[in-house]
Coordinates of N, CA and C in Angstrom, one line a residue:
M8 N 92.1 89.5 117.3 CA 92.5 90.7 116.6 C 93.7 90.8 117.0
K9 N 94.2 90.8 118.2 CA 95.6 91.2 118.9 C 96.6 90.8 117.7
R10 N 96.2 89.2 117.4 CA 97.3 88.6 116.4 C 97.6 89.4 115.4
I11 N 96.6 89.5 114.7 CA 96.7 90.5 113.3 C 97.4 91.7 113.7
G12 N 97.1 92.3 114.9 CA 97.4 93.8 115.1 C 99.2 93.3 115.0
K13 N 99.6 92.3 115.8 CA 101.1 91.8 115.9 C 101.6 91.7 114.7
L14 N 100.9 91.0 113.7 CA 101.5 90.6 112.5 C 101.4 91.9 111.4
V15 N 100.8 92.6 111.9 CA 101.0 93.9 110.9 C 101.9 95.1 111.7
K16 N 102.3 94.7 112.8 CA 103.3 95.4 113.5 C 104.6 95.1 112.5
M17 N 104.6 93.5 112.8 CA 105.8 93.0 112.2 C 106.2 93.0 110.6
I18 N 105.0 93.3 110.0 CA 104.8 93.5 108.7 C 105.7 94.5 108.6
D19 N 105.3 95.8 108.9 CA 105.8 97.0 109.0 C 107.4 97.4 109.3
N20 N 107.4 96.7 110.0 CA 108.7 96.5 110.7 C 109.8 96.0 109.6
E21 N 109.3 94.8 109.2 CA 110.2 94.4 107.8 C 110.3 95.2 106.7
L22 N 109.2 96.2 106.4 CA 109.0 96.8 105.2 C 109.9 97.9 105.7
H23 N 109.7 98.4 106.9 CA 110.7 99.7 107.3 C 112.2 99.1 106.8
S24 N 112.7 98.5 107.2 CA 114.1 97.7 107.0 C 114.4 97.4 105.8
A25 N 113.5 97.1 104.8 CA 113.5 96.7 103.3 C 113.8 98.0 103.0
E26 N 112.9 99.0 103.2 CA 113.1 100.5 102.6 C 114.5 101.0 103.1
E27 N 115.0 101.2 104.4 CA 116.2 101.2 104.7 C 117.5 100.5 103.6
Y28 N 117.7 99.6 103.7 CA 118.5 98.7 103.0 C 118.4 99.2 101.3
A29 N 117.6 99.3 100.9 CA 117.1 99.7 99.5 C 117.5 101.2 99.3
E30 N 117.2 102.0 100.2 CA 118.0 103.5 100.4 C 119.6 103.3 100.1
K31 N 120.3 102.4 101.1 CA 121.7 102.4 101.0 C 122.1 101.6 99.7
Y32 N 121.2 100.5 99.5 CA 121.5 100.4 98.2 C 121.9 101.2 96.8
I33 N 121.2 102.4 96.7 CA 121.0 103.0 95.6 C 122.1 104.1 96.3
E34 N 122.4 104.5 97.3 CA 123.5 105.5 97.5 C 124.8 104.6 97.2
M35 N 124.6 103.6 97.9 CA 126.3 102.6 97.6 C 126.4 102.6 96.2
K36 N 125.1 102.2 95.2 CA 125.5 101.8 93.9 C 126.0 103.3 93.2
A37 N 125.6 104.4 93.4 CA 125.5 105.7 93.0 C 127.1 105.8 93.4
D38 N 127.7 105.5 94.3 CA 128.8 105.9 94.8 C 129.9 104.7 94.0
G39 N 129.3 103.7 93.3 CA 130.4 102.9 92.9 C 130.7 101.5 93.8
N40 N 130.1 101.7 94.7 CA 130.6 100.8 96.0 C 130.2 99.2 95.6
S41 N 131.0 98.6 95.6 CA 130.9 97.0 95.3 C 129.9 96.1 96.1
F42 N 129.7 96.8 97.5 CA 128.8 96.2 98.1 C 127.2 96.6 98.5
S43 N 127.2 97.5 97.3 CA 125.8 97.5 96.8 C 124.9 96.5 96.6
S44 N 125.1 95.5 96.1 CA 124.6 94.3 96.1 C 124.0 93.6 97.0
K45 N 125.0 93.8 98.2 CA 124.9 93.1 99.6 C 123.3 93.7 100.4
Y46 N 123.4 95.0 100.1 CA 121.9 96.0 100.5 C 120.6 95.3 99.9
K47 N 121.1 95.3 98.5 CA 119.9 94.6 97.7 C 119.7 93.6 98.1
D48 N 120.4 92.7 98.5 CA 120.2 91.1 98.7 C 119.3 91.4 100.2
L49 N 119.9 92.3 101.0 CA 119.5 92.4 102.2 C 117.7 93.0 102.3
A50 N 117.5 93.8 101.3 CA 116.2 94.4 101.3 C 115.3 93.4 100.6
N51 N 115.7 92.8 99.6 CA 115.3 91.4 99.1 C 114.5 90.4 99.9
D52 N 115.3 90.4 101.0 CA 115.1 89.0 102.3 C 114.2 89.7 103.3
R53 N 113.9 90.8 103.1 CA 113.2 91.6 104.1 C 111.9 91.9 103.4
L54 N 111.9 92.1 102.1 CA 110.3 92.0 101.5 C 110.0 90.5 101.3
K55 N 110.6 89.5 100.9 CA 110.3 88.4 101.4 C 109.6 87.8 102.6
D56 N 110.3 88.4 103.5 CA 109.9 88.2 105.0 C 108.5 88.8 104.9
A57 N 108.7 90.1 104.5 CA 107.0 91.1 105.0 C 105.9 89.9 104.4
N58 N 106.2 89.1 103.2 CA 105.3 88.4 102.1 C 105.0 87.5 103.1
I59 N 105.6 86.9 103.5 CA 105.4 85.9 104.5 C 104.2 85.9 105.4
L60 N 104.9 87.1 106.1 CA 104.1 87.4 107.6 C 102.7 88.2 106.9
H61 N 102.5 89.1 105.4 CA 101.6 89.4 105.1 C 100.6 87.7 104.9
E62 N 101.0 86.9 104.0 CA 100.4 85.7 103.6 C 99.8 85.2 105.4
I63 N 100.4 85.2 105.9 CA 100.0 84.5 107.5 C 99.0 85.6 107.9
A64 N 98.9 87.0 107.7 CA 97.7 87.7 108.5 C 96.5 87.3 107.7
V65 N 96.9 87.4 106.2 CA 95.2 87.0 105.4 C 94.9 85.9 105.6
S66 N 95.7 84.6 106.1 CA 95.0 83.4 106.3 C 94.4 83.8 107.8
E67 N 94.9 84.2 108.6 CA 94.4 84.4 110.1 C 93.3 85.2 110.1
I68 N 92.8 86.0 109.0 CA 91.8 86.7 108.8 C 90.7 86.1 107.9
T69 N 91.2 85.3 107.1 CA 90.3 84.7 106.6 C 89.6 83.5 107.5
K70 N 90.3 83.1 108.5 CA 89.9 82.3 109.4 C 88.9 82.6 110.3
L71 N 89.1 84.0 111.0 CA 88.4 84.9 111.6 C 87.1 85.1 110.6
N72 N 87.1 85.4 109.8 CA 86.0 86.0 108.9 C 84.9 84.9 109.1
Q73 N 85.3 83.6 109.1 CA 84.4 82.3 109.2 C 83.8 82.1 110.5
V74 N 84.4 82.6 111.6 CA 83.5 82.8 112.8 C 83.0 84.0 113.4
F75 N 83.1 85.2 112.6 CA 82.5 86.2 113.1 C 82.8 87.7 112.0
K76 N 82.0 88.4 112.0 CA 82.2 89.4 111.2 C 82.8 90.3 111.9
P77 N 84.1 90.8 111.5 CA 85.0 92.3 112.0 C 83.7 93.6 112.0
R78 N 84.1 94.1 113.1 CA 83.5 95.6 113.2 C 84.2 96.2 112.0
A79 N 83.1 97.4 111.4 CA 83.9 98.1 110.7 C 85.1 99.1 110.2
D80 N 85.4 99.4 111.9 CA 86.6 100.0 112.2 C 87.7 98.7 112.1
M81 N 87.7 97.8 112.5 CA 88.5 97.0 112.5 C 88.9 96.5 110.9
Q82 N 87.7 96.5 109.9 CA 88.0 95.9 108.6 C 88.7 97.3 108.0
N83 N 88.5 98.2 108.4 CA 88.9 99.6 107.7 C 90.3 99.7 108.0
K84 N 90.7 99.2 109.3 CA 92.1 99.5 109.8 C 93.2 98.4 109.0
W85 N 92.4 97.4 108.8 CA 93.1 96.2 108.1 C 93.2 96.6 106.5
N86 N 92.0 97.1 106.2 CA 92.2 97.6 104.8 C 93.3 98.7 104.5
E87 N 93.6 99.4 105.3 CA 94.5 100.8 105.5 C 95.7 100.1 105.3
S88 N 95.8 99.1 106.1 CA 97.3 98.4 106.5 C 97.5 97.6 104.9
H89 N 96.6 96.8 104.6 CA 97.0 96.3 103.3 C 97.6 96.8 102.3
T90 N 96.5 98.4 101.9 CA 97.1 99.1 100.8 C 98.6 99.7 101.3
A91 N 98.6 100.2 102.2 CA 100.3 100.6 102.4 C 101.3 99.4 102.3
Y92 N 100.8 98.3 102.6 CA 101.9 97.3 102.7 C 102.1 97.1 100.8
V93 N 101.2 97.2 100.1 CA 101.1 97.0 98.3 C 101.9 97.7 97.9
E94 N 101.2 99.5 98.8 CA 102.3 100.8 98.3 C 103.3 100.8 98.5
K95 N 104.0 100.4 99.7 CA 105.5 100.3 100.2 C 106.3 99.3 99.4
T96 N 105.9 98.2 99.1 CA 106.3 97.3 98.6 C 106.4 97.2 97.2
N97 N 105.6 98.1 96.5 CA 105.6 98.4 95.2 C 107.0 99.4 95.2
W98 N 106.8 100.5 95.8 CA 108.2 101.3 96.0 C 109.6 100.5 96.2
I99 N 109.6 99.9 97.0 CA 110.8 99.8 97.9 C 111.3 98.4 96.1
S100 N 110.5 97.7 95.3 CA 110.5 97.0 94.3 C 111.1 97.9 93.2
E101 N 110.6 99.0 93.0 CA 111.1 99.7 92.2 C 112.4 100.6 92.7
M102 N 112.4 100.7 93.7 CA 114.0 101.3 93.9 C 114.9 100.4 93.8
L103 N 114.7 98.8 93.8 CA 115.7 98.0 94.0 C 115.8 97.6 92.5
S104 N 115.2 98.2 91.7 CA 115.3 97.8 90.3 C 115.9 98.7 89.6
M105 N 116.4 99.8 90.2 CA 117.2 101.2 89.9 C 118.9 100.3 89.3

């Protein structure tokens, strides 16, 4: 389960970076700065990385579930992390659509 924990941390880091880039994109776009699109690209790249890591985590969890049933607290932790991933990804995507 340490592997899953590491993946979750990596996903969180990518989403944090994506959110910072998305905020900078909005700020620069509002100022009329021509480099705003570069920040949008950076945010999208981080979202893509987070998605790849999320796919890996889901695959790892599926494999682990074939071997043993995780404890309720472990499953709850993953469910919370997955929900946070979906919500944050949606929020960042919404910011980038502005």
